[in-house]
Tab-separated table of C-alpha atoms in Angstrom:
chain	number	residue	atom	x	y	z
I	405	MET	CA	-46.867	-9.726	-81.026
I	406	ARG	CA	-46.921	-13.280	-79.390
I	407	CYS	CA	-43.601	-12.387	-77.776
I	408	ILE	CA	-45.083	-9.264	-76.162
I	409	CYS	CA	-48.213	-11.188	-74.933
I	410	ALA	CA	-45.957	-13.936	-73.549
I	411	GLY	CA	-43.760	-11.410	-71.800
I	412	LEU	CA	-46.601	-9.419	-70.305
I	413	SER	CA	-48.232	-12.725	-69.087
I	414	THR	CA	-45.102	-13.897	-67.441
I	415	VAL	CA	-44.386	-10.592	-65.809
I	416	LEU	CA	-47.985	-10.082	-64.473
I	417	GLY	CA	-48.146	-13.675	-63.374
I	418	ALA	CA	-44.933	-13.392	-61.469
I	419	ALA	CA	-46.085	-10.078	-59.916
I	420	LEU	CA	-49.342	-11.652	-58.778
I	421	VAL	CA	-47.516	-14.612	-57.223
I	422	VAL	CA	-45.174	-12.144	-55.422
I	423	LEU	CA	-48.210	-10.270	-54.250
I	424	GLY	CA	-49.648	-13.456	-52.810
I	425	GLY	CA	-46.402	-14.127	-50.927
I	426	LEU	CA	-46.400	-10.537	-49.640
I	427	THR	CA	-49.973	-10.920	-48.526
I	428	ILE	CA	-49.033	-14.025	-46.468
I	429	VAL	CA	-46.115	-12.232	-44.808
I	430	TYR	CA	-47.561	-8.725	-44.276
I	431	TYR	CA	-51.272	-8.757	-44.432
I	432	GLU	CA	-52.027	-9.972	-40.917
I	433	PRO	CA	-49.702	-7.591	-39.167
I	434	PHE	CA	-51.170	-4.680	-41.249
I	435	VAL	CA	-54.871	-5.679	-40.446
I	436	ASN	CA	-54.028	-6.224	-36.737
I	437	LYS	CA	-52.370	-2.755	-36.502
I	438	LEU	CA	-55.672	-1.243	-37.903
I	439	ILE	CA	-57.765	-3.245	-35.385
I	440	TYR	CA	-55.428	-2.437	-32.460
I	441	GLU	CA	-55.718	1.285	-33.263
I	442	GLN	CA	-59.448	1.113	-33.025
I	443	MET	CA	-59.341	-0.930	-29.739
I	444	GLN	CA	-57.322	1.755	-27.961
I	445	ILE	CA	-59.367	3.186	-24.900
I	446	LYS	CA	-58.732	6.924	-25.004
I	447	ASN	CA	-60.810	9.823	-23.785
I	448	GLY	CA	-63.423	10.919	-26.365
I	449	THR	CA	-63.213	7.708	-28.361
I	450	GLU	CA	-66.089	5.210	-28.917
I	451	MET	CA	-64.065	2.518	-27.077
I	452	PHE	CA	-63.854	4.799	-24.068
I	453	GLU	CA	-67.541	5.199	-23.994
I	454	ASN	CA	-68.043	1.448	-24.419
I	455	PHE	CA	-65.684	0.798	-21.600
I	456	VAL	CA	-67.521	3.158	-19.257
I	457	ARG	CA	-70.941	2.128	-20.322
I	458	PRO	CA	-70.792	-1.372	-21.858
I	459	PRO	CA	-73.364	-1.627	-24.690
I	460	VAL	CA	-74.735	-4.841	-23.408
I	461	VAL	CA	-77.803	-6.025	-21.443
I	462	PRO	CA	-76.586	-8.541	-18.803
I	463	TYR	CA	-78.908	-10.721	-16.804
I	464	LEU	CA	-78.603	-12.268	-13.442
I	465	GLN	CA	-80.635	-15.413	-12.892
I	466	ILE	CA	-81.123	-16.897	-9.423
I	467	TYR	CA	-82.209	-20.423	-8.574
I	468	PHE	CA	-82.874	-21.445	-4.906
I	469	PHE	CA	-83.021	-24.931	-3.470
I	470	ASN	CA	-86.335	-25.157	-1.638
I	471	VAL	CA	-86.019	-27.824	1.113
I	472	THR	CA	-89.343	-29.687	1.056
I	473	ASN	CA	-88.676	-31.984	3.985
I	474	HIS	CA	-86.626	-29.968	6.452
I	475	GLU	CA	-88.232	-31.410	9.552
I	476	GLU	CA	-87.624	-34.959	8.228
I	477	PHE	CA	-84.016	-34.049	7.463
I	478	LEU	CA	-83.423	-32.997	10.971
I	479	GLN	CA	-84.658	-36.402	12.072
I	480	GLY	CA	-82.219	-38.201	9.689
I	481	SER	CA	-83.783	-38.273	6.316
I	482	LYS	CA	-82.049	-37.344	3.091
I	483	PRO	CA	-82.803	-33.772	2.128
I	484	MET	CA	-85.268	-33.300	-0.737
I	485	LEU	CA	-84.454	-30.245	-2.733
I	486	GLN	CA	-86.773	-28.478	-5.325
I	487	GLU	CA	-85.068	-26.089	-7.563
I	488	VAL	CA	-87.118	-22.823	-7.832
I	489	GLY	CA	-86.151	-20.321	-10.486
I	490	PRO	CA	-85.131	-18.509	-12.265
I	491	TYR	CA	-85.668	-15.058	-10.679
I	492	SER	CA	-84.276	-12.862	-13.370
I	493	TYR	CA	-82.720	-9.390	-12.914
I	494	ARG	CA	-81.709	-7.076	-15.853
I	495	GLN	CA	-78.590	-5.230	-15.110
I	496	GLU	CA	-77.286	-1.878	-16.097
I	497	TRP	CA	-73.519	-1.531	-15.899
I	498	GLU	CA	-71.489	1.679	-15.585
I	499	LYS	CA	-67.755	2.221	-14.729
I	500	VAL	CA	-67.297	4.894	-12.009
I	501	ASN	CA	-64.138	6.532	-10.643
I	502	VAL	CA	-62.500	6.031	-14.042
I	503	THR	CA	-58.893	7.248	-14.240
I	504	ILE	CA	-56.365	6.682	-17.018
I	505	HIS	CA	-52.840	6.534	-15.705
I	506	ALA	CA	-49.575	7.548	-17.239
I	507	ASN	CA	-48.222	4.037	-16.914
I	508	GLY	CA	-50.598	2.772	-19.482
I	509	THR	CA	-53.376	1.520	-17.159
I	510	ILE	CA	-56.935	2.518	-16.320
I	511	SER	CA	-58.678	2.127	-13.063
I	512	SER	CA	-62.428	1.942	-12.474
I	513	ALA	CA	-65.106	0.366	-10.392
I	514	LEU	CA	-68.074	-1.405	-12.023
I	515	LYS	CA	-71.439	-0.283	-10.614
I	516	LYS	CA	-74.314	-2.735	-11.275
I	517	THR	CA	-77.862	-1.805	-11.019
I	518	TYR	CA	-80.448	-4.588	-10.867
I	519	PHE	CA	-84.024	-4.514	-12.142
I	520	PHE	CA	-86.469	-7.446	-11.484
I	521	ASP	CA	-87.777	-8.823	-14.755
I	522	ARG	CA	-91.075	-10.488	-13.961
I	523	GLU	CA	-91.582	-11.759	-17.567
I	524	LYS	CA	-88.343	-13.774	-17.422
I	525	SER	CA	-88.945	-15.111	-13.854
I	526	VAL	CA	-90.992	-17.998	-12.666
I	527	GLY	CA	-92.789	-15.946	-10.186
I	528	PRO	CA	-92.810	-12.581	-8.251
I	529	GLU	CA	-90.133	-11.638	-5.625
I	530	SER	CA	-92.790	-12.265	-2.943
I	531	ASP	CA	-92.493	-16.016	-3.588
I	532	GLN	CA	-91.335	-17.843	-0.468
I	533	VAL	CA	-88.847	-20.702	-0.200
I	534	THR	CA	-87.438	-22.616	2.756
I	535	VAL	CA	-83.594	-22.749	2.830
I	536	LEU	CA	-80.821	-23.243	5.240
I	537	ASN	CA	-80.610	-20.566	7.890
I	538	VAL	CA	-77.222	-19.351	6.679
I	539	PRO	CA	-76.471	-16.883	9.640
I	540	MET	CA	-77.188	-19.663	12.204
I	541	VAL	CA	-75.340	-22.352	10.304
I	542	THR	CA	-72.372	-19.991	10.019
I	543	ALA	CA	-72.393	-19.180	13.741
I	544	VAL	CA	-72.560	-22.922	14.630
I	545	TRP	CA	-69.530	-23.561	12.414
I	546	GLN	CA	-67.584	-20.782	14.012
I	547	VAL	CA	-68.055	-21.973	17.542
I	548	ARG	CA	-67.407	-25.664	16.821
I	549	PHE	CA	-63.981	-25.642	18.426
I	550	THR	CA	-64.554	-23.215	21.257
I	551	PRO	CA	-64.791	-24.377	24.998
I	552	ARG	CA	-67.897	-26.097	26.076
I	553	PHE	CA	-69.182	-23.271	28.255
I	554	ILE	CA	-69.062	-20.942	25.284
I	555	GLN	CA	-71.122	-23.465	23.232
I	556	LEU	CA	-73.712	-23.670	26.002
I	557	ILE	CA	-74.051	-19.969	26.202
I	558	PHE	CA	-74.433	-19.711	22.446
I	559	SER	CA	-77.083	-22.489	22.600
I	560	SER	CA	-79.061	-20.439	25.045
I	561	MET	CA	-78.744	-17.368	22.891
I	562	LEU	CA	-80.159	-19.287	19.874
I	563	GLU	CA	-82.966	-20.507	22.023
I	564	VAL	CA	-83.899	-16.975	23.136
I	565	LEU	CA	-83.713	-15.678	19.465
I	566	LYS	CA	-85.795	-18.707	18.404
I	567	GLU	CA	-83.332	-19.522	15.695
I	568	ARG	CA	-83.713	-22.733	13.736
I	569	PRO	CA	-81.538	-24.445	11.150
I	570	PHE	CA	-84.061	-23.659	8.381
I	571	ALA	CA	-85.904	-20.530	7.523
I	572	THR	CA	-88.580	-19.401	5.246
I	573	HIS	CA	-88.130	-16.116	3.434
I	574	ASN	CA	-89.324	-14.426	0.261
I	575	ILE	CA	-87.071	-14.054	-2.711
I	576	SER	CA	-86.466	-10.361	-2.175
I	577	GLU	CA	-85.304	-10.932	1.305
I	578	LEU	CA	-82.928	-13.731	0.357
I	579	VAL	CA	-81.495	-11.651	-2.499
I	580	TRP	CA	-81.306	-8.150	-1.155
I	581	GLY	CA	-81.171	-8.859	2.544
I	582	TYR	CA	-83.201	-9.002	5.773
I	583	GLU	CA	-82.285	-8.017	9.276
I	584	ASP	CA	-81.031	-10.908	11.458
I	585	PRO	CA	-80.698	-10.478	15.224
I	586	LEU	CA	-77.954	-13.112	15.296
I	587	LEU	CA	-75.812	-11.124	12.894
I	588	LYS	CA	-76.262	-8.040	15.111
I	589	MET	CA	-75.239	-9.958	18.200
I	590	ALA	CA	-72.292	-11.572	16.387
I	591	ARG	CA	-70.884	-8.186	15.358
I	592	ASP	CA	-70.476	-7.438	19.092
I	593	ILE	CA	-68.683	-10.601	20.096
I	594	LEU	CA	-66.791	-11.915	17.052
I	595	PRO	CA	-63.194	-10.876	16.153
I	596	PRO	CA	-63.150	-8.265	13.266
I	597	HIS	CA	-62.089	-10.727	10.450
I	598	GLN	CA	-65.116	-12.965	11.159
I	599	ARG	CA	-67.741	-10.327	11.302
I	600	MET	CA	-70.262	-9.892	8.673
I	601	PRO	CA	-70.241	-6.394	6.962
I	602	SER	CA	-73.687	-5.606	8.169
I	603	ASP	CA	-76.559	-6.642	10.379
I	604	SER	CA	-78.481	-7.928	7.394
I	605	PHE	CA	-78.078	-11.003	5.399
I	606	GLY	CA	-78.772	-11.510	1.757
I	607	PHE	CA	-76.800	-12.973	-1.089
I	608	PHE	CA	-76.620	-9.541	-2.868
I	609	ASN	CA	-76.944	-7.512	0.319
I	610	ASN	CA	-75.730	-3.941	-0.386
I	611	GLN	CA	-74.879	-4.828	-3.933
I	612	ASN	CA	-77.616	-3.028	-5.866
I	613	GLY	CA	-76.207	0.149	-7.220
I	614	SER	CA	-72.853	-0.242	-5.460
I	615	ALA	CA	-69.362	-0.337	-6.795
I	616	ASN	CA	-66.982	-1.742	-4.232
I	617	LEU	CA	-64.267	-3.309	-6.270
I	618	LEU	CA	-61.722	-1.020	-7.787
I	619	LEU	CA	-59.730	-2.661	-10.633
I	620	ASN	CA	-56.726	-1.383	-12.484
I	621	GLN	CA	-56.367	-2.780	-15.953
I	622	PHE	CA	-53.734	-2.592	-18.734
I	623	LEU	CA	-54.612	-0.649	-21.753
I	624	GLY	CA	-52.129	-2.126	-24.183
I	625	SER	CA	-50.737	-0.339	-27.163
I	626	VAL	CA	-50.766	-0.756	-30.913
I	627	GLU	CA	-47.146	-2.215	-30.649
I	628	ASP	CA	-48.045	-4.545	-27.696
I	629	MET	CA	-51.614	-5.837	-26.839
I	630	SER	CA	-50.505	-8.905	-24.852
I	631	GLN	CA	-51.764	-7.498	-21.603
I	632	TYR	CA	-54.870	-5.707	-22.945
I	633	LEU	CA	-57.585	-5.372	-20.211
I	634	GLN	CA	-55.728	-7.699	-17.897
I	635	ILE	CA	-55.926	-6.805	-14.235
I	636	ASP	CA	-52.923	-5.199	-12.541
I	637	TRP	CA	-54.417	-4.847	-9.104
I	638	ALA	CA	-57.802	-5.074	-7.223
I	639	ASN	CA	-58.522	-2.466	-4.546
I	640	ARG	CA	-54.871	-1.341	-4.957
I	641	GLU	CA	-53.552	-4.778	-4.014
I	642	ASN	CA	-51.437	-6.897	-6.383
I	643	TYR	CA	-51.659	-9.928	-4.086
I	644	LEU	CA	-54.433	-11.294	-1.754
I	645	ASP	CA	-53.451	-12.775	1.620
I	646	TYR	CA	-55.695	-15.716	1.785
I	647	TRP	CA	-53.709	-18.595	0.128
I	648	LEU	CA	-50.491	-20.380	0.664
I	649	THR	CA	-48.316	-19.098	-2.249
I	650	ASP	CA	-47.792	-15.780	-3.929
I	651	GLU	CA	-48.912	-17.252	-7.320
I	652	CYS	CA	-52.311	-18.280	-5.947
I	653	ASN	CA	-52.609	-14.970	-4.159
I	654	ARG	CA	-51.619	-12.955	-7.388
I	655	VAL	CA	-54.384	-10.786	-8.732
I	656	HIS	CA	-54.464	-11.267	-12.492
I	657	GLY	CA	-56.657	-12.236	-15.390
I	658	SER	CA	-59.623	-10.524	-17.030
I	659	ASP	CA	-62.737	-9.091	-15.377
I	660	GLY	CA	-64.678	-10.901	-18.120
I	661	SER	CA	-65.088	-7.860	-20.415
I	662	GLY	CA	-62.379	-8.910	-22.747
I	663	TRP	CA	-59.042	-10.560	-23.324
I	664	PRO	CA	-55.971	-9.676	-25.398
I	665	PRO	CA	-56.570	-10.182	-29.145
I	666	ASN	CA	-55.237	-13.083	-31.343
I	667	ILE	CA	-56.214	-15.971	-28.961
I	668	ASN	CA	-55.071	-19.440	-29.783
I	669	ARG	CA	-56.628	-22.673	-28.894
I	670	THR	CA	-53.602	-23.607	-26.858
I	671	ASP	CA	-53.826	-20.548	-24.615
I	672	THR	CA	-54.861	-20.682	-20.968
I	673	LEU	CA	-56.927	-17.603	-20.097
I	674	TYR	CA	-57.776	-16.309	-16.572
I	675	ILE	CA	-60.763	-14.668	-15.178
I	676	PHE	CA	-60.565	-12.991	-11.656
I	677	ASN	CA	-63.473	-13.947	-9.502
I	678	LYS	CA	-64.228	-11.882	-6.539
I	679	ALA	CA	-66.486	-14.396	-4.844
I	680	LEU	CA	-63.746	-17.061	-4.987
I	681	CYS	CA	-60.968	-14.597	-4.146
I	682	ARG	CA	-58.919	-16.107	-6.902
I	683	ALA	CA	-58.181	-16.232	-10.700
I	684	LEU	CA	-59.962	-19.091	-12.550
I	685	PRO	CA	-58.134	-20.652	-15.462
I	686	LEU	CA	-60.082	-21.207	-18.699
I	687	THR	CA	-58.950	-23.623	-21.444
I	688	PHE	CA	-60.233	-24.211	-24.968
I	689	GLU	CA	-63.103	-26.611	-25.264
I	690	ARG	CA	-64.334	-26.488	-28.834
I	691	ASP	CA	-65.040	-24.219	-31.867
I	692	ILE	CA	-68.271	-22.391	-31.973
I	693	GLU	CA	-70.149	-20.026	-34.215
I	694	GLN	CA	-72.231	-17.156	-32.881
I	695	TYR	CA	-74.110	-14.608	-34.973
I	696	GLY	CA	-72.150	-15.787	-38.100
I	697	ILE	CA	-68.885	-15.214	-36.219
I	698	LYS	CA	-66.451	-18.167	-35.712
I	699	GLY	CA	-65.038	-18.388	-32.252
I	700	TYR	CA	-63.613	-20.383	-29.437
I	701	ARG	CA	-65.363	-21.707	-26.254
I	702	PHE	CA	-63.305	-21.636	-23.221
I	703	THR	CA	-64.312	-23.272	-19.903
I	704	PRO	CA	-62.644	-23.996	-16.583
I	705	PRO	CA	-60.750	-27.294	-16.868
I	706	LYS	CA	-62.430	-30.256	-15.247
I	707	ASN	CA	-59.689	-30.548	-12.588
I	708	VAL	CA	-59.941	-26.910	-11.481
I	709	PHE	CA	-61.621	-27.911	-8.134
I	710	ALA	CA	-60.065	-31.393	-8.013
I	711	ASP	CA	-58.222	-33.079	-5.191
I	712	VAL	CA	-54.475	-32.327	-4.660
I	713	SER	CA	-53.799	-35.796	-5.719
I	714	VAL	CA	-55.415	-35.164	-9.085
I	715	ASN	CA	-54.272	-31.463	-9.499
I	716	PRO	CA	-51.267	-30.677	-7.330
I	717	GLU	CA	-51.626	-26.947	-8.234
I	718	ASN	CA	-54.569	-26.815	-5.810
I	719	GLU	CA	-52.392	-27.473	-2.830
I	720	CYS	CA	-51.948	-23.735	-2.389
I	721	TYR	CA	-55.715	-23.423	-1.702
I	722	CYS	CA	-55.650	-26.110	0.992
I	723	VAL	CA	-55.719	-23.676	3.902
I	724	GLY	CA	-56.119	-25.511	7.177
I	725	GLY	CA	-55.525	-28.851	5.647
I	726	PRO	CA	-54.835	-31.621	4.863
I	727	PRO	CA	-57.332	-33.037	4.484
I	728	CYS	CA	-58.611	-30.586	1.690
I	729	LEU	CA	-62.047	-30.543	0.252
I	730	GLY	CA	-61.505	-30.966	-3.507
I	731	GLY	CA	-63.599	-33.477	-5.418
I	732	GLY	CA	-65.087	-30.717	-7.497
I	733	LEU	CA	-65.784	-28.298	-4.548
I	734	PHE	CA	-63.825	-25.239	-3.473
I	735	ASN	CA	-63.593	-23.984	0.105
I	736	ALA	CA	-64.148	-20.321	0.073
I	737	SER	CA	-64.763	-19.779	3.735
I	738	ILE	CA	-61.457	-18.048	4.355
I	739	CYS	CA	-62.492	-15.062	2.145
I	740	GLN	CA	-66.141	-15.102	3.229
I	741	PHE	CA	-65.862	-13.934	6.775
I	742	GLY	CA	-65.163	-17.541	8.141
I	743	SER	CA	-68.636	-18.811	7.043
I	744	PRO	CA	-68.683	-22.409	5.908
I	745	ALA	CA	-69.195	-21.341	2.243
I	746	VAL	CA	-68.322	-24.065	-0.285
I	747	VAL	CA	-68.569	-23.352	-3.999
I	748	SER	CA	-69.294	-25.802	-6.803
I	749	TRP	CA	-70.750	-25.768	-10.267
I	750	PRO	CA	-74.510	-25.933	-10.249
I	751	HIS	CA	-76.158	-29.248	-9.301
I	752	PHE	CA	-72.616	-30.541	-8.310
I	753	TYR	CA	-71.671	-30.656	-11.906
I	754	GLN	CA	-68.179	-32.288	-12.303
I	755	ALA	CA	-68.143	-33.003	-8.509
I	756	ASP	CA	-67.768	-36.315	-6.807
I	757	LYS	CA	-70.713	-38.511	-6.958
I	758	LYS	CA	-70.879	-38.734	-3.075
I	759	TYR	CA	-72.042	-35.076	-2.927
I	760	LEU	CA	-74.845	-35.736	-5.446
I	761	ASP	CA	-75.914	-38.879	-3.724
I	762	ALA	CA	-76.278	-37.137	-0.348
I	763	VAL	CA	-79.321	-35.142	-1.557
I	764	ASP	CA	-82.378	-35.673	-3.776
I	765	GLY	CA	-83.525	-33.384	-6.500
I	766	LEU	CA	-80.286	-32.460	-8.292
I	767	SER	CA	-79.619	-33.357	-11.784
I	768	PRO	CA	-76.287	-32.076	-13.330
I	769	ASP	CA	-76.361	-31.126	-17.086
I	770	PRO	CA	-73.387	-29.727	-18.937
I	771	GLU	CA	-75.733	-27.742	-21.210
I	772	LYS	CA	-77.424	-25.979	-18.291
I	773	HIS	CA	-74.698	-25.953	-15.580
I	774	SER	CA	-71.368	-25.370	-17.296
I	775	PHE	CA	-69.393	-22.134	-16.929
I	776	PHE	CA	-68.268	-20.853	-20.416
I	777	VAL	CA	-66.939	-17.955	-22.348
I	778	ASP	CA	-67.245	-17.696	-26.127
I	779	LEU	CA	-64.606	-15.477	-27.644
I	780	SER	CA	-63.756	-13.877	-30.965
I	781	PRO	CA	-60.182	-15.127	-31.352
I	782	ARG	CA	-59.100	-12.107	-33.483
I	783	THR	CA	-60.370	-9.349	-31.053
I	784	GLY	CA	-60.651	-11.301	-27.686
I	785	VAL	CA	-64.102	-9.884	-27.319
I	786	PRO	CA	-66.724	-12.219	-25.740
I	787	LEU	CA	-69.422	-13.371	-28.108
I	788	ALA	CA	-71.414	-14.945	-25.198
I	789	ALA	CA	-70.689	-15.631	-21.571
I	790	GLU	CA	-72.396	-17.560	-18.865
I	791	GLY	CA	-70.869	-17.504	-15.457
I	792	LYS	CA	-72.404	-20.022	-13.220
I	793	ILE	CA	-71.777	-20.925	-9.526
I	794	GLN	CA	-73.402	-22.687	-6.689
I	795	ILE	CA	-73.168	-21.752	-3.052
I	796	ASN	CA	-73.328	-24.614	-0.517
I	797	MET	CA	-72.838	-24.719	3.182
I	798	ALA	CA	-70.588	-27.221	5.122
I	799	LEU	CA	-72.679	-28.379	7.979
I	800	THR	CA	-71.367	-29.745	11.307
I	801	ASN	CA	-72.868	-31.123	14.408
I	802	VAL	CA	-72.118	-29.549	17.855
I	803	SER	CA	-73.818	-31.579	20.525
I	804	GLU	CA	-74.085	-28.925	22.977
I	805	ILE	CA	-75.977	-26.584	20.703
I	806	LYS	CA	-79.444	-27.854	21.151
I	807	PRO	CA	-81.196	-25.668	18.489
I	808	ALA	CA	-78.867	-27.135	15.959
I	809	ASN	CA	-79.644	-30.737	16.733
I	810	GLY	CA	-80.240	-32.773	13.568
I	811	LEU	CA	-77.511	-31.119	11.558
I	812	ARG	CA	-74.833	-33.443	10.474
I	813	PRO	CA	-71.569	-33.218	8.540
I	814	MET	CA	-72.433	-32.822	4.839
I	815	ILE	CA	-72.344	-30.208	1.988
I	816	PHE	CA	-75.732	-28.765	1.679
I	817	PRO	CA	-76.765	-26.760	-1.497
I	818	VAL	CA	-78.460	-23.469	-1.037
I	819	VAL	CA	-78.589	-21.425	-4.246
I	820	TRP	CA	-76.989	-21.095	-7.671
I	821	PHE	CA	-76.566	-18.186	-9.986
I	822	GLN	CA	-76.062	-17.492	-13.665
I	823	ASP	CA	-74.624	-14.147	-14.644
I	824	GLY	CA	-74.073	-13.267	-18.281
I	825	VAL	CA	-75.176	-11.592	-21.446
I	826	PRO	CA	-77.920	-13.688	-23.256
I	827	ARG	CA	-77.433	-11.844	-26.535
I	828	MET	CA	-75.130	-9.064	-27.788
I	829	PRO	CA	-76.845	-5.970	-29.231
I	830	ASP	CA	-77.280	-5.919	-33.049
I	831	GLU	CA	-74.885	-2.954	-33.529
I	832	VAL	CA	-72.181	-4.698	-31.590
I	833	ILE	CA	-72.821	-7.972	-33.590
I	834	GLU	CA	-72.406	-6.088	-36.923
I	835	LYS	CA	-69.125	-4.604	-35.836
I	836	LEU	CA	-67.747	-7.799	-34.477
I	837	ARG	CA	-68.871	-9.590	-37.628
I	838	MET	CA	-67.004	-7.051	-39.829
I	839	VAL	CA	-63.808	-7.074	-37.753
I	840	SER	CA	-63.842	-10.860	-37.547
I	841	ASN	CA	-64.995	-11.912	-40.964
I	842	LEU	CA	-64.069	-9.070	-43.500
I	843	PRO	CA	-60.258	-9.256	-43.033
I	844	GLU	CA	-60.269	-13.046	-43.616
I	845	THR	CA	-62.584	-12.601	-46.690
I	846	ILE	CA	-60.250	-10.036	-48.219
I	847	LYS	CA	-57.239	-12.086	-47.450
I	848	ILE	CA	-58.658	-15.238	-49.030
I	849	THR	CA	-59.823	-13.207	-52.103
I	850	ILE	CA	-56.394	-11.749	-52.530
I	851	LEU	CA	-54.533	-15.089	-52.152
I	852	THR	CA	-56.938	-16.730	-54.573
I	853	LEU	CA	-56.584	-14.104	-57.255
I	854	SER	CA	-52.885	-13.881	-56.712
I	855	PHE	CA	-51.940	-17.531	-56.768
I	856	VAL	CA	-54.647	-18.860	-59.228
I	857	PHE	CA	-54.433	-16.021	-61.839
I	858	GLY	CA	-50.796	-15.510	-61.220
I	859	CYS	CA	-49.785	-19.114	-61.786
I	860	VAL	CA	-52.058	-19.450	-64.787
I	861	MET	CA	-50.591	-16.265	-66.376
I	862	LEU	CA	-47.048	-17.302	-65.344
I	863	VAL	CA	-47.442	-20.787	-66.744
I	864	GLY	CA	-49.096	-19.467	-69.841
I	865	GLY	CA	-46.459	-17.071	-70.521
I	866	ILE	CA	-43.648	-19.569	-70.050
I	867	THR	CA	-45.642	-22.059	-72.186
I	868	ILE	CA	-45.836	-19.542	-75.131
I	869	PHE	CA	-42.102	-18.794	-74.854
I	870	VAL	CA	-41.284	-22.466	-74.960
I	871	THR	CA	-43.579	-23.125	-77.845
I	872	MET	CA	-42.017	-20.108	-79.796
I	873	CYS	CA	-38.517	-21.441	-79.031
I	874	SER	CA	-39.397	-24.842	-80.180
I	875	ALA	CA	-40.875	-23.479	-83.438
I	876	CYS	CA	-37.634	-21.604	-84.063
I	877	VAL	CA	-35.511	-24.552	-83.568
I	878	SER	CA	-37.707	-26.658	-85.821
I	879	ASP	CA	-37.621	-24.112	-88.661
I	880	SER	CA	-33.772	-23.912	-88.270
I	881	ASP	CA	-33.491	-27.795	-88.602
I	882	ASP	CA	-35.746	-27.934	-91.696
I	883	GLU	CA	-33.741	-25.173	-93.319
I	884	SER	CA	-30.432	-27.058	-92.702
I	885	THR	CA	-31.613	-30.317	-94.288
I	886	ASP	CA	-33.123	-28.778	-97.528
I	887	PRO	CA	-31.090	-29.865	-100.662
I	888	ASN	CA	-31.307	-26.493	-102.267
I	889	THR	CA	-30.026	-24.968	-99.128
I	890	LEU	CA	-27.099	-27.518	-99.058
I	891	SER	CA	-26.235	-26.701	-102.680
I	892	ARG	CA	-26.191	-23.053	-101.985
I	893	LEU	CA	-23.917	-23.696	-99.016
I	894	HIS	CA	-21.432	-25.639	-101.366
I	895	GLY	CA	-21.524	-23.121	-104.173
I	896	HIS	CA	-23.244	-25.463	-106.732
I	897	THR	CA	-25.952	-24.209	-109.047
I	898	ASN	CA	-26.187	-26.972	-111.834
I	899	PRO	CA	-28.838	-29.434	-110.830
I	900	THR	CA	-27.044	-32.179	-112.768
I	901	MET	CA	-24.431	-32.142	-110.102
I	902	ASP	CA	-26.899	-33.555	-107.734
I	903	THR	CA	-27.285	-36.906	-109.688
I	904	LYS	CA	-26.211	-40.180	-108.074
I	905	TYR	CA	-23.917	-41.055	-110.947
I	906	PRO	CA	-22.287	-37.948	-112.495
I	907	GLU	CA	-20.656	-38.175	-115.928
I	908	LYS	CA	-17.011	-38.462	-116.109
I	909	ASP	CA	-15.077	-35.843	-118.050
């Protein structure tokens, strides 16, 4: 009976250990295949519906820099800026013009509809702020190298239109647009590539309810998800024509809705940013936990907007240089109709100190002003995302343009935005929690049961066998040294034969 128990224990223990080994080798590919099947975007599936109508509630938050001493600034004082915000807008997203192609891609355009949320804002859209007159500053920048007589004519035009370097508008006008006579005039005299798209100016002019960026993205397959949701082209172009190399002009990365699954800490991810006309790299910053789901936080590297001497890869963005801007700032003017638009992180976070010292009222804070994406590494789905960017204007002085007197070379902050999803819906959280945590829990359980109980049973069975074998050997030794046994082995039955001194015959 003990032999049977020992045999069963050994066999079952070995089987459990083998099961643990097989789990290590085959469990992840098996689970990944099940997850990849659910992630396929096909007509009639839940994933397709989520792709067309993302089940999230994004918010756009806008912060303006109100200039409290604009007259003094024009007389030479340092500008004093007062951050006013947030002005919050709830968004509804819907993909339109959705087409699945035979080559394994899907094209669509994201339509964003904005709704002002008074409860999440510091005030109504009727609040007024004084900011740089962006159309005028842009016009001054564009004529800075023109012949003197053109500058004089332009100066007279500004005087007739009563344009000044600073203007006061309400929030609604600055966000959604207001008619500007200077823009209308500029459309008649500027070359096509420098003309603004309308006679109105607003940071989100003609953006509410529009869908003007058509993206084509890879769908991936169960066998290969390495390009899942990565952008193939934008507005039917694989390359832009703004920068100095094909690599910097290449349209690639994610639109922010998701990345390929099985993300590693060593990966460099990319997100295509329309406002910057480039793909931004994202690198691992730290481990995080959101909604009970362990994830990774990815952020742009600190040198993403650095000088060429610090980051040589930025040389391709140095159009018209050297010298190039750098120092934590990015010159986006070439893709913004020739306006002197300069991009940075909010409050000049991670920028050279000289830009921060040139103004009063800014206070960079990594918790408030950093750009980040939190991802579930197993699925590549964002757990949280906060895209943040600040729009500044590069100022210049043109002595012949009298209405612009007082402007001087510097980088002047105007506004910054935060666009993201404050919280994922509960039903999405539950699904992500199950997909992210349940497979790992099952794997750990199987491995624990397999190796712990398997090793115990295997060792126990072997121990019983060894004990039984030792007992058999001991019994055999005892039997071979017993006197009666020896006598029987020699054929003697008379006990007197065993005496030390037998009688002689």
